[in-house]
Coordinates of C-alpha atoms and ligand atoms in Angstrom, one line a residue:
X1 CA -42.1 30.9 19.9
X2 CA -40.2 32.4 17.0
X3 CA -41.5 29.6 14.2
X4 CA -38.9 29.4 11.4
X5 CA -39.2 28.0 7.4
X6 CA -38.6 24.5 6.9
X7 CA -35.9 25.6 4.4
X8 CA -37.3 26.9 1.1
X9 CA -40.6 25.7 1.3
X10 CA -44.1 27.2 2.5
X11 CA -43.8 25.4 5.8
X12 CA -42.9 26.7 9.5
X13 CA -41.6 25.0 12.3
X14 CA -40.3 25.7 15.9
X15 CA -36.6 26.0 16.2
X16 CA -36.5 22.7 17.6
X17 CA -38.0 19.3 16.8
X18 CA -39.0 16.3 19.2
X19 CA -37.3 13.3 18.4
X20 CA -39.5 10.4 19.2
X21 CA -37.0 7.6 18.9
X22 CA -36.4 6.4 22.5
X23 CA -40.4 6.2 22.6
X24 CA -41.4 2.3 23.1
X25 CA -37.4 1.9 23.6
X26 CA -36.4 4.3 26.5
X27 CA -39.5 5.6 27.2
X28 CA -43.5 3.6 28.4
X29 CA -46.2 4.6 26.4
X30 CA -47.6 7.2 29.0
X31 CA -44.6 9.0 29.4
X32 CA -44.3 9.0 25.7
X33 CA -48.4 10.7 25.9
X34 CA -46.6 13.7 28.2
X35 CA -43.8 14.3 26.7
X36 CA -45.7 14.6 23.4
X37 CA -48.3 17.0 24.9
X38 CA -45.9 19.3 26.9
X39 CA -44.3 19.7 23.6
X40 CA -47.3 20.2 21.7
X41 CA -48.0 22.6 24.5
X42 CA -45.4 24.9 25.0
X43 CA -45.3 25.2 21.3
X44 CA -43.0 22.6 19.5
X45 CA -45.2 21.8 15.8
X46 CA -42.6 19.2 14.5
X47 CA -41.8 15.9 15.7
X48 CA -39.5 13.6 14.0
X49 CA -39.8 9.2 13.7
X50 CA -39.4 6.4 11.7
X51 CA -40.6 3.4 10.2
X52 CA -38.2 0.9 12.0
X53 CA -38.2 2.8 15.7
X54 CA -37.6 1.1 18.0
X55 CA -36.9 -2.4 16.4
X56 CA -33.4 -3.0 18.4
X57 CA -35.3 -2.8 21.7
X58 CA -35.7 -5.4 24.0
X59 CA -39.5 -7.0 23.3
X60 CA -40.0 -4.5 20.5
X61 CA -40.5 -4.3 16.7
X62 CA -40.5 -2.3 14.0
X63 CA -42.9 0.3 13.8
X64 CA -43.8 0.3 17.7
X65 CA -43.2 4.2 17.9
X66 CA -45.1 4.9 15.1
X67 CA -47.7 2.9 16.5
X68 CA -47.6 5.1 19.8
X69 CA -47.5 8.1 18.1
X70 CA -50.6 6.9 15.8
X71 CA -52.1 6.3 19.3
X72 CA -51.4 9.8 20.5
X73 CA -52.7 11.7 17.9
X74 CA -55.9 10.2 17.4
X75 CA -56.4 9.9 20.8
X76 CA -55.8 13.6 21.3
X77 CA -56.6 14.6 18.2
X78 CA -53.8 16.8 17.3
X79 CA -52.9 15.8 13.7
X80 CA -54.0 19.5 12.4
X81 CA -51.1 21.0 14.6
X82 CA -49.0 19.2 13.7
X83 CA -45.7 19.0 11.0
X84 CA -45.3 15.0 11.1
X85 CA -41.8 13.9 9.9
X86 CA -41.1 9.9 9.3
X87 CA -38.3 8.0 7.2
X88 CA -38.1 5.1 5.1
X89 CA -35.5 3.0 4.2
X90 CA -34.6 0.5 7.0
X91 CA -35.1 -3.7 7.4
X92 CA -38.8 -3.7 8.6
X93 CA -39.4 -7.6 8.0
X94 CA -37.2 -10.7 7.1
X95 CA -38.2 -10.1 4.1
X96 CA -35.6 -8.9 1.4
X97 CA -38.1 -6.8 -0.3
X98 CA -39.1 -5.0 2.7
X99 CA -36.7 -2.3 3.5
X100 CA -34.7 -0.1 1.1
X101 CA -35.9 2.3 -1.6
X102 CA -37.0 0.5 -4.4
X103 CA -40.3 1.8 -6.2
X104 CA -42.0 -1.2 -4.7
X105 CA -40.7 -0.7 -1.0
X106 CA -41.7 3.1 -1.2
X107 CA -45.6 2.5 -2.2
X108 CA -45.3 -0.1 1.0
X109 CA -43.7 2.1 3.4
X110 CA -46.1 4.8 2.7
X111 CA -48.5 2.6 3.9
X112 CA -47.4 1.0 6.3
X113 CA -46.9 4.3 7.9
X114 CA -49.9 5.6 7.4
X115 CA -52.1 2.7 8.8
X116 CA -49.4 3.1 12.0
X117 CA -49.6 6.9 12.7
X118 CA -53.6 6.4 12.0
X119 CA -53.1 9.7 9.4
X120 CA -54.0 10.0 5.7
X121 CA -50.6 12.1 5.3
X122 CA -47.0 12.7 6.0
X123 CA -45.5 16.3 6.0
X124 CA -42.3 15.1 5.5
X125 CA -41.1 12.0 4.3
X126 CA -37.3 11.0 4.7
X127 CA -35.2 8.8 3.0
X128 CA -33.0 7.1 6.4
X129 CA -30.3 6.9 4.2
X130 CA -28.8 6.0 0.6
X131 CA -29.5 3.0 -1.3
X132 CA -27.1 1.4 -3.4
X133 CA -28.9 -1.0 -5.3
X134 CA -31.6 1.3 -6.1
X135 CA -31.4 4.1 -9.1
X136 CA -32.0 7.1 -7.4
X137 CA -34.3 7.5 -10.3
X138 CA -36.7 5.4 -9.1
X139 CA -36.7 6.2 -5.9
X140 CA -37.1 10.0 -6.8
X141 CA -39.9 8.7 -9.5
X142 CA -42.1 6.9 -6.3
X143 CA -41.3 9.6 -4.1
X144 CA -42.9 12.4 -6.5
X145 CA -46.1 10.0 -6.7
X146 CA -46.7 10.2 -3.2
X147 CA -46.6 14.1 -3.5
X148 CA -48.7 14.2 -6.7
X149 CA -51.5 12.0 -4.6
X150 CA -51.4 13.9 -1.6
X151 CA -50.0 11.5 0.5
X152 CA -46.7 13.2 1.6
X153 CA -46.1 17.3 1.6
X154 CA -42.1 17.2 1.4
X155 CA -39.3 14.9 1.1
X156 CA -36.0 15.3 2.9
X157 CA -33.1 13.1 2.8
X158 CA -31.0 11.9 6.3
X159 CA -28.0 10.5 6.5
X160 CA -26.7 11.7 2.8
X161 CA -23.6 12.1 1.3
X162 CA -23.5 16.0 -0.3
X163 CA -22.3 14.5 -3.9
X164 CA -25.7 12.0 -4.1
X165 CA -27.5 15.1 -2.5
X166 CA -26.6 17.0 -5.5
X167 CA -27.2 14.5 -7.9
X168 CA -30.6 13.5 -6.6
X169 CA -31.3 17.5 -7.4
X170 CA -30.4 17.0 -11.2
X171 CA -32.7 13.8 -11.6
X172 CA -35.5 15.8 -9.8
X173 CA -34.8 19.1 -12.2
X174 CA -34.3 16.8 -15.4
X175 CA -38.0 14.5 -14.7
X176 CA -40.0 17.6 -13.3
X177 CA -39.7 15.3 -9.6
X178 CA -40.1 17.5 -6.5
X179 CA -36.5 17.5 -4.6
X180 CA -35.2 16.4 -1.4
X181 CA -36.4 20.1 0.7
X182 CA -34.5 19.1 3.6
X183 CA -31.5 17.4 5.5
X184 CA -31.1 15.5 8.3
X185 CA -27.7 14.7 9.4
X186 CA -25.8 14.0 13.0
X187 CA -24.5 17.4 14.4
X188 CA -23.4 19.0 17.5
X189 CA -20.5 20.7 19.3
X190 CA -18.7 17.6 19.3
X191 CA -19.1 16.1 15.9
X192 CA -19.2 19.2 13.4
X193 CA -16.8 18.1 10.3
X194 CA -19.6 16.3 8.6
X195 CA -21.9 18.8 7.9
X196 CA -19.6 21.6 8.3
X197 CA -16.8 20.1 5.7
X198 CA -19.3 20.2 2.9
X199 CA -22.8 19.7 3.6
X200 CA -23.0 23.7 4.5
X201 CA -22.1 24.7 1.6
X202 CA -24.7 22.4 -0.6
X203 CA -27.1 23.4 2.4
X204 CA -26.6 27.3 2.1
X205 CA -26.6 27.0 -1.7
X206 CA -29.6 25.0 -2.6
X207 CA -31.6 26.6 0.2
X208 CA -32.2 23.4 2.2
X209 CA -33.7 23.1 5.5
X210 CA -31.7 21.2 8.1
X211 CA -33.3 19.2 11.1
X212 CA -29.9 18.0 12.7
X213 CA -30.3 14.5 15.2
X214 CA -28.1 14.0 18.4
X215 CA -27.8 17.3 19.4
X216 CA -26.6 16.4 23.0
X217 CA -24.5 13.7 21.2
X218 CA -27.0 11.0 22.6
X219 CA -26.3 12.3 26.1
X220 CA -22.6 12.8 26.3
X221 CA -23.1 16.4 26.4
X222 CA -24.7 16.1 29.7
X223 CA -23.3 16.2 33.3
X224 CA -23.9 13.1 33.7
X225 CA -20.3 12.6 32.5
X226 CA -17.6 13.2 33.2
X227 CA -13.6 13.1 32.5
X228 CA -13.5 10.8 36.0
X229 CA -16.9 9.8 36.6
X230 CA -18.8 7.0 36.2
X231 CA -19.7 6.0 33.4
X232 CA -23.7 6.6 33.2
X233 CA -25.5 3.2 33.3
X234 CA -27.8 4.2 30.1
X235 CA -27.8 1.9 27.2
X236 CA -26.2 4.7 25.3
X237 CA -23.3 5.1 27.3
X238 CA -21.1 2.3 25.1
X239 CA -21.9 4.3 21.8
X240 CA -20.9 7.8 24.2
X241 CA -17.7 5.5 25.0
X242 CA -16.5 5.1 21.6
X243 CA -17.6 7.7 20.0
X244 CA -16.6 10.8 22.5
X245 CA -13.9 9.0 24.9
X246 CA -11.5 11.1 23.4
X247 CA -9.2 14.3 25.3
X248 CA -10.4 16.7 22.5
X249 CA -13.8 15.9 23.2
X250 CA -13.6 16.0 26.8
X251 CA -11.9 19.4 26.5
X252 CA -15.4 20.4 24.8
X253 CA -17.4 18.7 27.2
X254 CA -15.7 20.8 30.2
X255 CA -16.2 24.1 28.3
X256 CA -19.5 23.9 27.7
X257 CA -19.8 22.6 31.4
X258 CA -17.7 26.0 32.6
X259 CA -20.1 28.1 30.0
X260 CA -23.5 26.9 31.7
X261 CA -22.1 27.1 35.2
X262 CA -21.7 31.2 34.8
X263 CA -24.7 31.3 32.9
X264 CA -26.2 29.1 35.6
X265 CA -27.6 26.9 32.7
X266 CA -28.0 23.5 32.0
X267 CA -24.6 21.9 29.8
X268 CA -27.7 20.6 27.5
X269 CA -28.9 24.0 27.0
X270 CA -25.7 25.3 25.9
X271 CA -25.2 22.4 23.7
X272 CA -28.4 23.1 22.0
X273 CA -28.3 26.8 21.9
X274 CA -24.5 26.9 20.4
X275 CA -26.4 24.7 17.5
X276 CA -29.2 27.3 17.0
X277 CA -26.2 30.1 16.6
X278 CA -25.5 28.6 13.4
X279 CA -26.9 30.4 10.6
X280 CA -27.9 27.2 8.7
X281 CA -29.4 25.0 11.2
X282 CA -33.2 25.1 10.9
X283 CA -33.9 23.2 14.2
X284 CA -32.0 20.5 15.9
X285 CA -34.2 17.3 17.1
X286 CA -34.1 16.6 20.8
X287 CA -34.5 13.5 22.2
X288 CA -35.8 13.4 25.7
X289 CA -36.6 10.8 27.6
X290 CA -39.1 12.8 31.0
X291 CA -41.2 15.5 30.2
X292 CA -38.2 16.8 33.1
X293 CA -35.3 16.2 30.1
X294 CA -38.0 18.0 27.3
X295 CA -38.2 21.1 29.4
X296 CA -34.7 21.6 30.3
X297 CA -33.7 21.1 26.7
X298 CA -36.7 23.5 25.7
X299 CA -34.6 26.0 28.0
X300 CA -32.3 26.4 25.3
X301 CA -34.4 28.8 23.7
X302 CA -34.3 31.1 26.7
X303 CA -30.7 31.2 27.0
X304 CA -28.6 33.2 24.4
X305 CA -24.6 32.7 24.0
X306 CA -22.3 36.1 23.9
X307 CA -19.5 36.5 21.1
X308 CA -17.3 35.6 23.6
X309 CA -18.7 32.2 24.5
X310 CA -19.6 31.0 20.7
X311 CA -16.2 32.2 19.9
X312 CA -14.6 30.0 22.9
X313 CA -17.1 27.1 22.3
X314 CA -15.9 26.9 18.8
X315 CA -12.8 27.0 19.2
X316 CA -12.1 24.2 21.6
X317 CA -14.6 21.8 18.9
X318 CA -12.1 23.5 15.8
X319 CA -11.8 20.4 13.2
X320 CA -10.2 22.1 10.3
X321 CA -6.5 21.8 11.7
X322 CA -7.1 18.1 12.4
X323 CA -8.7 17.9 9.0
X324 CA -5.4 19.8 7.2
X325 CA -2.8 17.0 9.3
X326 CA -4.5 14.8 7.8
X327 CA -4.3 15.8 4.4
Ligands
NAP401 N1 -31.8 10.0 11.0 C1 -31.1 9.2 11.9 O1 -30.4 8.3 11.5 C2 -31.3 9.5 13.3 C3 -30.5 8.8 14.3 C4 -30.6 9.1 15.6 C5 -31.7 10.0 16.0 N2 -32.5 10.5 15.1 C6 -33.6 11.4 15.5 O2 -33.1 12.4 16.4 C7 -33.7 12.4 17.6 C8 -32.7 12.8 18.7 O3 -31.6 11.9 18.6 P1 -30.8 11.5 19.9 O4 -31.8 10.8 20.9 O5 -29.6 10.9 19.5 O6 -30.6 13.0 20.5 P2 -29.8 13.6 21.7 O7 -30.6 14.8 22.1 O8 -28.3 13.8 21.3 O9 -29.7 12.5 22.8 C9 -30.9 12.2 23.5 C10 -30.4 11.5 24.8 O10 -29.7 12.4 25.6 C11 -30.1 12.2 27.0 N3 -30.8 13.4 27.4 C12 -31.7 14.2 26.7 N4 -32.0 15.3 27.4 C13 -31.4 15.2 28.6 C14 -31.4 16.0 29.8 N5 -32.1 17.1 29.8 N6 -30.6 15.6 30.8 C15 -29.9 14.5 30.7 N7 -29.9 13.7 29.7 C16 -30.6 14.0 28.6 C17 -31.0 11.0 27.0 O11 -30.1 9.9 27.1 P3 -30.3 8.6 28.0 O12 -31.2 7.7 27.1 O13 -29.0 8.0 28.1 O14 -31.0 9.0 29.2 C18 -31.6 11.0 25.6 O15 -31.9 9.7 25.2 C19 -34.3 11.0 17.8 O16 -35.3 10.9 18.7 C20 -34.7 10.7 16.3 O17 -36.0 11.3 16.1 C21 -32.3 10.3 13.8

């Protein structure tokens, strides 16, 4: 495994990242133990939660998947090896306090976490997304705390605008804070602009890392559809409907099909590996549901696309003439 740094700090990581969100939502507890430990085991060191996981599943709360996690490492005993990345930021409780990033809701969070993932620290700590009724000030001010006791090693920011990014890095330069060290936005072959638009250029500039999320577009970028098919019955497939139903897209979704057929690859491998072409992703986070669904996508690292095929791949996802209609 060719480990990579987690942007411009002292860390490394594997060039992809286990997302743990459909654990205690998609996935049982013991399937959540083997996926975990076939990652651990063929060499993935990050893995990627968050506080409210998987609240919006049926018989489940927030901080469930933490709670499996917390399970796994302390009963494998595996924290050493690992580079643990949560978030903050979302409704954890009917009460009003209990969510967002105020001062008050970071020194919470940090514990909550903790107590769940049965650890006395967090590698990286990410804010979900913005706050609006919070000064990013204060937010910035608890964050650096958590450093300065030890509790967290890095903070990254998901879901972020690249103006507040910016202007988060000249509050943390003007107190003497740390900075958000990383970024953790939605990216794949079929939803680029975001991050490519303006995000790269803060990204490239300020050295960031970047641990991308739905890099198989939650599934779409799987054979299980198709332009005629039917539509999978996965409780995904409504946000696949009205996100990717669209001819461009599907155009995209039969190219990479055509790419892994010659290459006799999966369409998931291709999906990932066209991600880890890009020379500012640090390492996309795969969801998988069977340790079957973490190996195939751990295949992308075998695979590696010609000139030819990341030249065809992005030209079919092109966004910038769309973008310049528009304008
Ligand atoms: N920061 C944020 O706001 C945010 C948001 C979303 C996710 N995340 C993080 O990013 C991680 C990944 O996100 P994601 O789940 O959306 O990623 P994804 O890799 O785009 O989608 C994962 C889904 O794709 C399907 N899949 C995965 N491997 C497959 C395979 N080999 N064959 C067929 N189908 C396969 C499964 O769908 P089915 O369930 O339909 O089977 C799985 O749930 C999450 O676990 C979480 O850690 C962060």
């Amino acid at each position: 495994m060719e480990y990579r740094r987690l942007g411009s700090t002292g860390v490394k990581i594997a060039p992809i990242v286990l997302g743990t969100m459909q654990m205690g939502w998609r996935v049982e507890e013991e399937e959540s133990f083997k996926i975990m430990d076939k990652a651990l085991e063929l060499g993935i060191n990050c893995f990627d939660t968050a506080d409210v996981y998987s609240y919006w599943a049926d018989n489940s709360y927030p901080g469930k998947t933490e709670e499996i996690i917390g399970r796994w490492l302390k009963d494998r005993d595996t924290r050493d090896d690992l580079v643990l990345a949560t978030k903050l930021r979302g409704t954890m409780s009917d009460d009003i306090n209990n969510r967002g990033l105020s001062r008050r809701h970071v020194h919470q969070a940090i514990k909550a976490s903790l107590r769940r993932l049965q650890t006395d620290w967090i590698d990286l700590y990410q804010i979900h997304s913005f706050d609006n009724d919070v000064p990013i000030e204060e937010t910035l001010h608890a964050l650096n705390i958590l450093v300065d006791d030890g509790l967290v090693n890095y903070i990254g920011a998901s879901n972020i605008h690249p103006w507040m990014l910016v202007e988060s890095f000249w509050v943390s330069q003007k107190n003497g804070y740390v900075r958000f060290e990383t970024v953790q936005p939605p990216y794949s072959i079929v939803r680029r602009m975001l991050v490519e638009h303006q995000m790269e250029h803060v990204i490239k500039k300020y050295g960031l890392g970047v641990i991308p999320y739905s890099p198989l577009a939650g599934g779409f970028l799987t054979d299980r559809y198709s332009r005629d098919g039917p539509i999978p019955d996965t409780p995904r497939s409504e946000g696949a409907q009205k996100r990717y139903f669209t001819e461009k897209r599907w155009a995209i979704h039969e190219t990479v099909k055509e790419i892994a057929d010659v290459k006799e690859a999966k369409m998931t491998q291709v999906a990932i590996a066209w991600i880890l072409a890009k020379d500012f992703i640090t390492a996309p986070i795969v969801g998988a549901n069977s340790v079957e669904q973490l190996e195939d996508n751990l295949g992308a690292l075998e695979i590696s696309l010609d000139e030819d095929e990341i030249k065809r791949l992005d030209e079919v996802s092109d966004w910038v003439a769309d973008y310049e209609a528009l304008r």
